[in-house]
Short mmCIF file of C-alpha atoms and ligand atoms in Angstrom, two decimals:
data_model
loop_
_atom_site.label_atom_id
_atom_site.label_comp_id
_atom_site.label_asym_id
_atom_site.label_seq_id
_atom_site.Cartn_x
_atom_site.Cartn_y
_atom_site.Cartn_z
CA MET A 1 72.80 46.51 133.16
CA THR A 2 74.20 43.21 131.26
CA ALA A 3 74.15 40.53 133.98
CA LEU A 4 77.39 38.81 134.40
CA PRO A 5 78.40 35.16 135.70
CA GLN A 6 78.73 35.23 139.21
CA PRO A 7 79.50 32.34 141.99
CA ALA A 8 76.84 30.66 143.77
CA ALA A 9 74.96 33.05 146.12
CA GLN A 10 72.87 32.78 149.47
CA ARG A 11 69.57 34.04 149.54
CA PRO A 12 68.66 37.02 150.61
CA PHE A 13 71.99 38.09 151.33
CA GLY A 14 73.82 37.59 147.79
CA HIS A 15 77.59 37.09 148.16
CA LEU A 16 77.91 39.09 151.41
CA TRP A 17 77.88 36.40 153.67
CA ARG A 18 80.42 34.16 151.74
CA TRP A 19 82.23 37.43 151.13
CA THR A 20 82.74 38.01 155.01
CA SER A 21 83.57 34.37 155.81
CA ASN A 22 85.66 33.68 153.03
CA PRO A 23 86.37 36.00 150.25
CA LEU A 24 89.35 34.20 148.61
CA ALA A 25 87.20 31.03 147.79
CA LEU A 26 84.41 33.29 146.33
CA LEU A 27 86.96 35.07 144.30
CA GLU A 28 88.18 31.72 142.92
CA GLU A 29 84.83 30.36 142.44
CA GLY A 30 83.97 33.29 140.35
CA ALA A 31 87.09 33.36 138.28
CA GLY A 32 86.38 29.74 137.40
CA ARG A 33 83.15 30.85 135.70
CA ALA A 34 84.62 33.69 133.80
CA PRO A 35 87.20 36.41 133.43
CA VAL A 36 84.88 38.94 134.64
CA PHE A 37 82.01 38.37 136.83
CA GLU A 38 80.02 40.09 139.40
CA LEU A 39 79.52 39.79 143.05
CA ARG A 40 76.33 41.04 144.91
CA LEU A 41 77.75 42.44 148.12
CA TRP A 42 76.10 45.38 149.87
CA ARG A 43 76.34 46.80 146.47
CA ARG A 44 76.96 45.34 143.13
CA ALA A 45 80.73 44.74 142.16
CA VAL A 46 82.03 43.71 138.97
CA VAL A 47 85.64 41.65 139.35
CA GLY A 48 88.19 40.88 136.62
CA TYR A 49 91.56 39.56 136.77
CA ARG A 50 92.88 39.21 133.34
CA PRO A 51 95.63 41.64 131.71
CA ASP A 52 93.40 43.50 129.64
CA TRP A 53 90.87 44.20 132.75
CA ASN A 54 93.98 45.18 134.72
CA ARG A 55 95.15 47.61 131.98
CA SER A 56 91.93 49.23 131.63
CA VAL A 57 91.20 49.51 135.54
CA LEU A 58 94.58 50.62 136.24
CA GLY A 59 95.50 52.53 133.33
CA ASP A 60 92.63 55.06 132.66
CA LEU A 61 92.64 57.17 136.09
CA ASP A 62 90.22 59.40 134.72
CA THR A 63 87.54 56.67 134.28
CA PHE A 64 88.55 54.56 137.10
CA ARG A 65 88.30 56.79 140.20
CA SER A 66 89.57 56.08 143.91
CA GLN A 67 87.14 58.42 145.55
CA GLY A 68 84.17 56.14 146.84
CA SER A 69 86.21 52.93 146.61
CA LEU A 70 86.96 50.46 149.38
CA SER A 71 89.73 52.08 150.88
CA GLY A 72 87.49 55.01 151.79
CA LEU A 73 85.90 52.50 154.19
CA THR A 74 89.02 52.78 156.71
CA PRO A 75 90.17 55.64 158.46
CA TYR A 76 93.67 54.37 157.90
CA LEU A 77 93.55 54.80 154.08
CA ASP A 78 90.76 57.37 153.83
CA GLY A 79 93.09 60.43 152.84
CA GLY A 80 96.35 61.78 151.19
CA VAL A 81 97.39 60.66 147.95
CA VAL A 82 95.44 57.41 148.15
CA HIS A 83 92.19 59.52 147.77
CA THR A 84 93.51 61.94 145.44
CA ASP A 85 92.02 61.61 141.89
CA VAL A 86 92.35 63.49 138.76
CA PRO A 87 93.37 66.17 137.96
CA ARG A 88 95.32 66.72 141.08
CA HIS A 89 96.78 63.00 141.68
CA ALA A 90 99.56 63.57 139.01
CA ALA A 91 100.80 66.67 140.55
CA ARG A 92 100.74 64.90 143.95
CA ARG A 93 102.73 62.00 142.73
CA ARG A 94 105.27 64.17 140.89
CA ASP A 95 105.79 65.80 144.49
CA LEU A 96 106.26 62.60 146.25
CA ASN A 97 107.94 60.04 143.81
CA PRO A 98 111.51 61.88 143.97
CA HIS A 99 111.46 61.19 147.87
CA PHE A 100 110.63 57.49 147.44
CA SER A 101 112.89 56.81 144.62
CA THR A 102 115.81 53.96 145.12
CA ARG A 103 118.36 57.04 144.70
CA ALA A 104 116.54 59.09 147.55
CA LEU A 105 116.45 55.83 149.88
CA ALA A 106 120.18 55.04 149.24
CA GLY A 107 121.30 57.19 151.94
CA THR A 108 119.59 55.24 154.31
CA THR A 109 120.81 51.82 153.90
CA GLY A 110 123.49 51.54 156.36
CA GLN A 111 120.95 52.67 159.12
CA LEU A 112 118.41 49.91 157.78
CA HIS A 113 121.27 47.12 157.63
CA ALA A 114 122.26 48.53 161.16
CA LEU A 115 118.68 48.03 162.78
CA VAL A 116 117.78 44.49 161.15
CA ASP A 117 121.11 43.42 162.42
CA SER A 118 120.61 44.62 165.93
CA ALA A 119 117.04 42.76 166.02
CA LEU A 120 118.00 39.43 164.38
CA PRO A 121 116.56 37.04 166.66
CA SER A 122 118.30 33.96 168.33
CA GLY A 123 116.65 30.50 168.96
CA PRO A 124 112.91 30.17 168.27
CA PHE A 125 110.62 33.22 167.07
CA ASP A 126 107.43 33.86 165.72
CA ALA A 127 108.13 35.17 162.16
CA LEU A 128 104.91 37.07 162.11
CA GLY A 129 105.47 39.10 165.44
CA TRP A 130 109.25 39.83 164.49
CA ALA A 131 108.26 41.21 161.18
CA GLY A 132 105.87 43.57 162.62
CA ARG A 133 107.95 44.76 165.21
CA THR A 134 110.94 45.01 162.76
CA VAL A 135 108.98 46.72 159.75
CA ARG A 136 107.52 49.35 162.41
CA ARG A 137 110.87 50.25 163.53
CA LEU A 138 112.26 50.26 159.98
CA LEU A 139 109.65 52.38 158.77
CA ASN A 140 109.82 54.54 161.73
CA LEU A 141 113.43 55.37 160.83
CA VAL A 142 112.82 56.01 157.08
CA LEU A 143 109.47 58.08 157.34
CA PHE A 144 110.03 59.86 160.64
CA ALA A 145 113.93 60.06 161.45
CA GLY A 146 113.15 57.31 164.16
CA ARG A 147 111.17 60.20 166.00
CA LEU A 148 107.94 58.58 166.82
CA PRO A 149 107.59 56.85 169.96
CA ASP A 150 107.52 52.83 169.49
CA PRO A 151 104.47 52.46 171.87
CA LEU A 152 102.49 54.97 170.07
CA LEU A 153 103.17 53.63 166.51
CA ALA A 154 102.38 50.08 168.06
CA GLU A 155 98.98 51.19 169.12
CA PHE A 156 98.19 53.07 166.32
CA LEU A 157 99.28 50.05 163.74
CA ALA A 158 97.64 47.16 165.94
CA PRO A 159 94.19 47.11 164.44
CA LEU A 160 95.88 46.83 160.95
CA HIS A 161 96.81 42.86 162.13
CA GLN A 162 92.88 42.34 163.12
CA PRO A 163 90.34 41.14 161.09
CA PRO A 164 87.53 43.47 159.94
CA PRO A 165 85.78 45.44 161.47
CA HIS A 166 88.62 46.70 163.65
CA PRO A 167 90.57 48.43 161.07
CA LEU A 168 87.51 50.13 159.58
CA LEU A 169 86.45 51.59 163.22
CA PRO A 170 87.06 55.28 163.81
CA ARG A 171 89.60 55.96 166.55
CA PRO A 172 89.96 60.01 166.67
CA ARG A 173 91.96 60.14 170.04
CA LEU A 174 94.72 57.73 168.68
CA PHE A 175 94.65 59.54 165.19
CA ARG A 176 94.96 62.78 166.90
CA GLN A 177 97.90 61.44 168.87
CA ILE A 178 99.75 60.41 165.71
CA ARG A 179 99.16 63.46 164.17
CA THR A 180 100.75 65.47 166.82
CA ALA A 181 103.77 62.97 166.76
CA ILE A 182 104.27 63.32 162.84
CA ASP A 183 103.70 67.12 163.26
CA GLY A 184 106.65 67.02 165.77
CA ALA A 185 108.75 64.87 163.56
CA LEU A 186 108.34 67.30 160.65
CA THR A 187 109.49 70.20 162.91
CA ASP A 188 113.15 70.49 162.62
CA PRO A 189 113.90 67.20 160.94
CA PRO A 190 117.54 65.88 160.28
CA PRO A 191 118.95 67.40 157.40
CA GLY A 192 118.82 64.66 154.28
CA SER A 193 115.95 62.79 156.19
CA LEU A 194 112.90 62.06 154.16
CA PRO A 195 110.81 64.25 156.75
CA ALA A 196 113.22 67.03 155.84
CA ALA A 197 112.34 66.57 152.28
CA LEU A 198 108.74 66.49 153.00
CA ALA A 199 108.44 69.16 155.34
CA GLY A 200 108.56 71.87 152.41
CA LEU A 201 105.85 69.93 150.37
CA ASP A 202 103.13 72.17 149.11
CA GLY A 203 100.27 70.50 151.03
CA ASP A 204 99.62 68.36 153.96
CA ALA A 205 103.10 66.48 154.39
CA ALA A 206 101.83 65.11 157.81
CA GLU A 207 98.86 63.59 156.22
CA GLU A 208 101.06 61.98 153.53
CA LEU A 209 103.60 60.60 156.22
CA ARG A 210 100.48 58.88 157.95
CA ILE A 211 99.12 57.40 154.79
CA ALA A 212 102.32 55.97 153.62
CA LEU A 213 103.09 54.50 157.24
CA ALA A 214 99.19 52.87 157.28
CA ALA A 215 100.11 51.65 153.59
CA GLY A 216 103.45 50.46 153.86
CA TYR A 217 103.17 48.79 157.45
CA ASP A 218 101.35 45.46 157.25
CA THR A 219 101.87 45.24 153.54
CA THR A 220 105.74 45.02 154.24
CA ALA A 221 105.43 43.09 157.49
CA HIS A 222 103.16 40.24 156.22
CA THR A 223 105.36 39.93 153.23
CA LEU A 224 108.35 39.63 155.33
CA ALA A 225 106.80 36.95 157.39
CA TRP A 226 105.92 34.93 154.27
CA GLY A 227 109.57 35.43 153.02
CA LEU A 228 111.02 34.35 156.34
CA TRP A 229 108.68 31.39 156.21
CA HIS A 230 109.68 30.29 152.47
CA LEU A 231 113.22 30.71 153.14
CA ALA A 232 113.31 28.35 156.31
CA GLU A 233 111.44 25.98 154.09
CA THR A 234 113.68 25.97 150.93
CA PRO A 235 117.41 26.49 152.30
CA GLY A 236 118.59 25.97 148.74
CA TRP A 237 117.21 29.62 148.11
CA ARG A 238 118.40 31.05 151.11
CA ARG A 239 121.39 33.03 149.16
CA ALA A 240 122.18 36.47 149.22
CA ASP A 241 122.33 36.35 145.26
CA ALA A 242 118.73 34.87 145.16
CA VAL A 243 116.97 37.13 147.27
CA ASP A 244 115.38 39.25 144.40
CA ALA A 245 113.85 36.13 142.73
CA VAL A 246 112.58 34.92 146.27
CA LEU A 247 111.11 38.30 146.89
CA ASP A 248 109.75 38.46 143.43
CA GLU A 249 107.94 34.84 144.08
CA VAL A 250 106.78 35.80 147.41
CA LEU A 251 104.88 38.88 146.11
CA ARG A 252 103.51 36.72 143.53
CA LEU A 253 102.15 33.80 145.71
CA HIS A 254 100.95 36.10 148.52
CA PRO A 255 100.31 39.57 147.37
CA ALA A 256 99.51 41.82 150.46
CA GLY A 257 97.27 44.18 148.37
CA TRP A 258 95.20 41.15 147.29
CA LEU A 259 92.34 43.26 146.14
CA GLY A 260 91.98 46.92 144.73
CA SER A 261 88.97 48.68 143.89
CA ARG A 262 88.05 51.70 141.78
CA VAL A 263 84.66 53.50 140.84
CA THR A 264 83.56 54.32 137.35
CA HIS A 265 83.13 57.94 136.64
CA ARG A 266 81.43 57.75 133.60
CA ASP A 267 79.76 54.79 131.36
CA THR A 268 82.65 52.71 130.19
CA VAL A 269 83.67 49.18 128.71
CA ALA A 270 86.51 47.11 130.19
CA ALA A 271 87.54 43.87 128.56
CA GLY A 272 84.24 43.89 126.50
CA VAL A 273 82.24 44.24 129.42
CA ALA A 274 79.95 47.33 130.04
CA LEU A 275 80.30 49.34 133.05
CA PRO A 276 77.67 51.95 133.94
CA ALA A 277 78.94 55.27 135.70
CA GLY A 278 79.08 54.61 139.35
CA THR A 279 80.05 50.86 139.42
CA LEU A 280 82.15 49.48 142.02
CA VAL A 281 85.07 47.61 140.06
CA LEU A 282 87.63 45.38 141.62
CA TYR A 283 90.99 43.83 140.33
CA SER A 284 92.61 41.28 142.27
CA PRO A 285 96.48 40.60 142.08
CA TYR A 286 95.70 37.31 144.17
CA LEU A 287 93.65 36.22 141.17
CA THR A 288 95.80 37.25 138.42
CA HIS A 289 98.96 35.89 140.24
CA ARG A 290 97.42 32.39 140.51
CA ASP A 291 95.98 32.14 137.28
CA PRO A 292 97.28 29.19 135.21
CA GLU A 293 96.68 30.79 131.84
CA LEU A 294 99.15 33.31 133.22
CA TRP A 295 101.60 31.23 135.35
CA SER A 296 102.62 27.72 135.25
CA ALA A 297 102.13 25.77 138.57
CA PRO A 298 100.98 28.90 139.99
CA ASP A 299 100.25 27.52 143.61
CA ARG A 300 103.87 26.47 143.89
CA PHE A 301 107.02 28.50 145.13
CA ARG A 302 109.07 28.60 142.14
CA PRO A 303 111.50 31.61 142.41
CA GLU A 304 113.33 30.35 139.34
CA ARG A 305 110.37 31.85 137.39
CA PHE A 306 111.78 35.22 138.44
CA ALA A 307 115.43 34.54 138.06
CA ALA A 308 115.52 35.29 134.31
CA GLY A 309 113.69 38.48 134.93
CA GLY A 310 110.60 38.15 132.70
CA ARG A 311 107.14 38.65 133.88
CA PRO A 312 103.83 39.01 131.63
CA ALA A 313 102.53 42.56 131.29
CA TRP A 314 99.94 43.63 133.32
CA ALA A 315 99.93 40.15 134.95
CA TYR A 316 102.17 40.97 137.85
CA LEU A 317 100.53 43.34 139.95
CA PRO A 318 102.27 43.09 143.77
CA PHE A 319 102.55 46.85 143.76
CA ALA A 320 99.42 47.40 141.10
CA ALA A 321 100.92 49.14 137.98
CA GLY A 322 100.15 52.59 135.96
CA ARG A 323 100.29 56.00 137.60
CA ARG A 324 98.73 54.96 140.76
CA THR A 325 101.47 52.18 141.35
CA CYS A 326 102.40 51.99 144.97
CA LEU A 327 104.41 55.09 146.24
CA GLY A 328 106.37 52.59 148.49
CA ALA A 329 107.44 49.95 146.03
CA HIS A 330 111.38 50.96 146.22
CA LEU A 331 111.16 51.32 150.02
CA ALA A 332 109.16 48.20 150.55
CA ARG A 333 111.79 46.17 148.32
CA LEU A 334 114.77 47.99 150.01
CA VAL A 335 113.35 46.99 153.50
CA LEU A 336 112.31 43.36 152.47
CA ARG A 337 115.81 42.82 150.56
CA THR A 338 117.83 43.96 153.85
CA ALA A 339 115.98 41.87 156.14
CA LEU A 340 115.83 38.60 153.98
CA THR A 341 119.44 39.03 153.15
CA ALA A 342 120.49 39.13 156.95
CA PHE A 343 118.70 35.66 157.50
CA CYS A 344 120.92 34.06 154.72
CA SER A 345 123.61 33.46 156.95
CA GLY A 346 123.45 31.16 159.80
CA GLU A 347 120.65 28.46 160.05
CA LEU A 348 116.70 28.78 159.68
CA VAL A 349 114.40 26.20 160.19
CA VAL A 350 110.81 25.86 160.52
CA LEU A 351 109.38 24.61 163.75
CA GLY A 352 105.70 24.91 163.06
CA GLY A 353 102.72 27.09 162.33
CA ASP A 354 100.21 28.03 159.85
CA PRO A 355 101.02 29.80 156.75
CA THR A 356 97.52 29.72 155.26
CA PRO A 357 96.67 33.15 153.63
CA ARG A 358 93.95 35.11 155.53
CA THR A 359 92.32 38.37 154.26
CA GLY A 360 91.78 41.62 155.91
CA ILE A 361 92.55 44.96 154.55
CA THR A 362 95.88 43.21 153.28
CA LEU A 363 96.53 39.27 152.76
CA ARG A 364 98.49 37.95 155.79
CA PRO A 365 99.50 34.41 156.88
CA LYS A 366 97.09 33.16 159.52
CA GLY A 367 100.44 32.39 162.24
CA PRO A 368 101.89 31.96 164.17
CA LEU A 369 104.88 31.09 162.32
CA TRP A 370 107.55 29.51 164.50
CA LEU A 371 110.99 29.47 163.07
CA ALA A 372 114.47 28.89 164.90
CA ARG A 373 117.74 30.92 163.74
CA ARG A 374 121.00 30.12 164.73
CA THR A 375 124.37 31.41 163.78
C1 HEM B 1 105.10 44.80 150.22
C2 HEM B 1 104.74 45.98 150.50
C3 HEM B 1 103.64 46.74 149.93
C4 HEM B 1 102.64 46.08 148.91
C5 HEM B 1 102.62 44.79 148.63
C6 HEM B 1 102.01 47.24 148.61
C7 HEM B 1 101.00 47.36 147.83
C8 HEM B 1 100.36 48.55 147.02
C9 HEM B 1 99.28 48.13 146.54
C10 HEM B 1 98.68 47.02 145.38
C11 HEM B 1 98.73 49.60 145.84
C12 HEM B 1 97.65 50.00 144.89
C13 HEM B 1 96.26 50.19 145.64
C14 HEM B 1 95.52 50.82 144.59
O1 HEM B 1 95.47 51.74 144.25
O2 HEM B 1 94.57 49.92 144.10
C15 HEM B 1 99.76 50.53 146.62
C16 HEM B 1 99.57 51.86 146.63
C17 HEM B 1 100.14 52.55 147.69
N1 HEM B 1 101.18 52.23 148.50
FE1 HEM B 1 101.95 50.40 148.75
N2 HEM B 1 102.45 48.46 149.03
C18 HEM B 1 103.52 48.04 149.75
C19 HEM B 1 104.31 48.75 150.59
C20 HEM B 1 104.23 50.55 150.79
C21 HEM B 1 104.87 51.26 151.58
C22 HEM B 1 106.26 50.86 152.16
C23 HEM B 1 104.58 52.39 151.08
C24 HEM B 1 105.22 53.73 152.11
C25 HEM B 1 105.42 54.68 151.31
C26 HEM B 1 103.31 52.27 150.57
C27 HEM B 1 102.46 53.58 150.20
C28 HEM B 1 101.53 53.31 149.04
C29 HEM B 1 100.97 54.55 148.71
C30 HEM B 1 100.95 56.08 149.29
C31 HEM B 1 99.96 54.06 147.88
C32 HEM B 1 98.92 54.95 147.18
C33 HEM B 1 99.26 55.64 145.80
C34 HEM B 1 98.37 56.26 144.71
O3 HEM B 1 97.08 56.05 145.06
O4 HEM B 1 98.84 57.00 144.00
N3 HEM B 1 103.26 51.29 150.20
N4 HEM B 1 100.65 49.62 147.31
#
């Protein structure tokens, strides 16, 4: 096994202590040493962030498998399409993709607009809390035709806002309750709704909906909170015609999916580095998006970089890429665009708060993020 460059470690724990206390600083130090580096966590992990690495790790689903990767550590993501590997993954995505396409979701836009309008705050509000509550209701509407009780959803999703180990702990009673509620939403759903489309799915539709909820909730809520913060900070960008560029830039600076993982199924080579079978392999949209060789002034909020539309290949990964790209990317963009556009009219100002990135299963602003909206 070839030894790779690595950030400073602490005996006897390797990088484990630094990983649990400040993984972003650890990753940034590693990235400063080499394009591919290793970490000594509870097991060896090899990390890369340049486009050639991303293309290998995300492009070859046969070699880089999901089973055994970090998502298996949390019951929230340990199932459904997230943990389906080749050869079944392709068929699963073929079944699911059409129901999450822009065209399939078009019918829900009127309801999403109405819900956001009815939820708009007036006066001071914490953008992080508001985004969480609103995204929860929006996802309930789209994924379950609004049929899940909001208090149950809130209880189910709350651990995703908390630091590890909370999202990693088993919660069998709560998971049984949510399963029963989703089974109910799949029984006799309104025609034309997503649950109606998935009810006929070959396989476990309730499981896929639970995974979509868990994968889509805090990712979308945290992105929305950051989006509102940036809109309030830069009033010149608070225009309906600029929302897509703002959103692209928010997703670049603060990719909620800051770290992804795979396990090699066979001996292989990626970006010139030999990886034995069974290696834990990490890719990091956070590092890729802040690499000065790929992005100019990467730490600055500059939506104009997206206004012209171009983005470097395998270097912009807010929703990953390849055949495992995020199932909910269109849904997330629709929800985020709808909510951010609603804040383009009236006044929006920053009152105070802490937008520093914090890591958990997803990246989040430390918060609170106090803003004020006035019409
Ligand atoms: C801003 C919001 C979102 C972000 C940043 C995001 C990001 C990502 C990323 C980076 C991945 C790849 C993970 C990996 O394999 O390493 C992913 C996969 C996935 N996402 Fe999202 N996501 C978002 C919203 C959603 C929503 C709303 C849904 C609901 C359907 C969703 C469902 C999924 C599923 C099911 C997968 C696994 C796909 C597969 O393995 O084939 N995500 N997402």
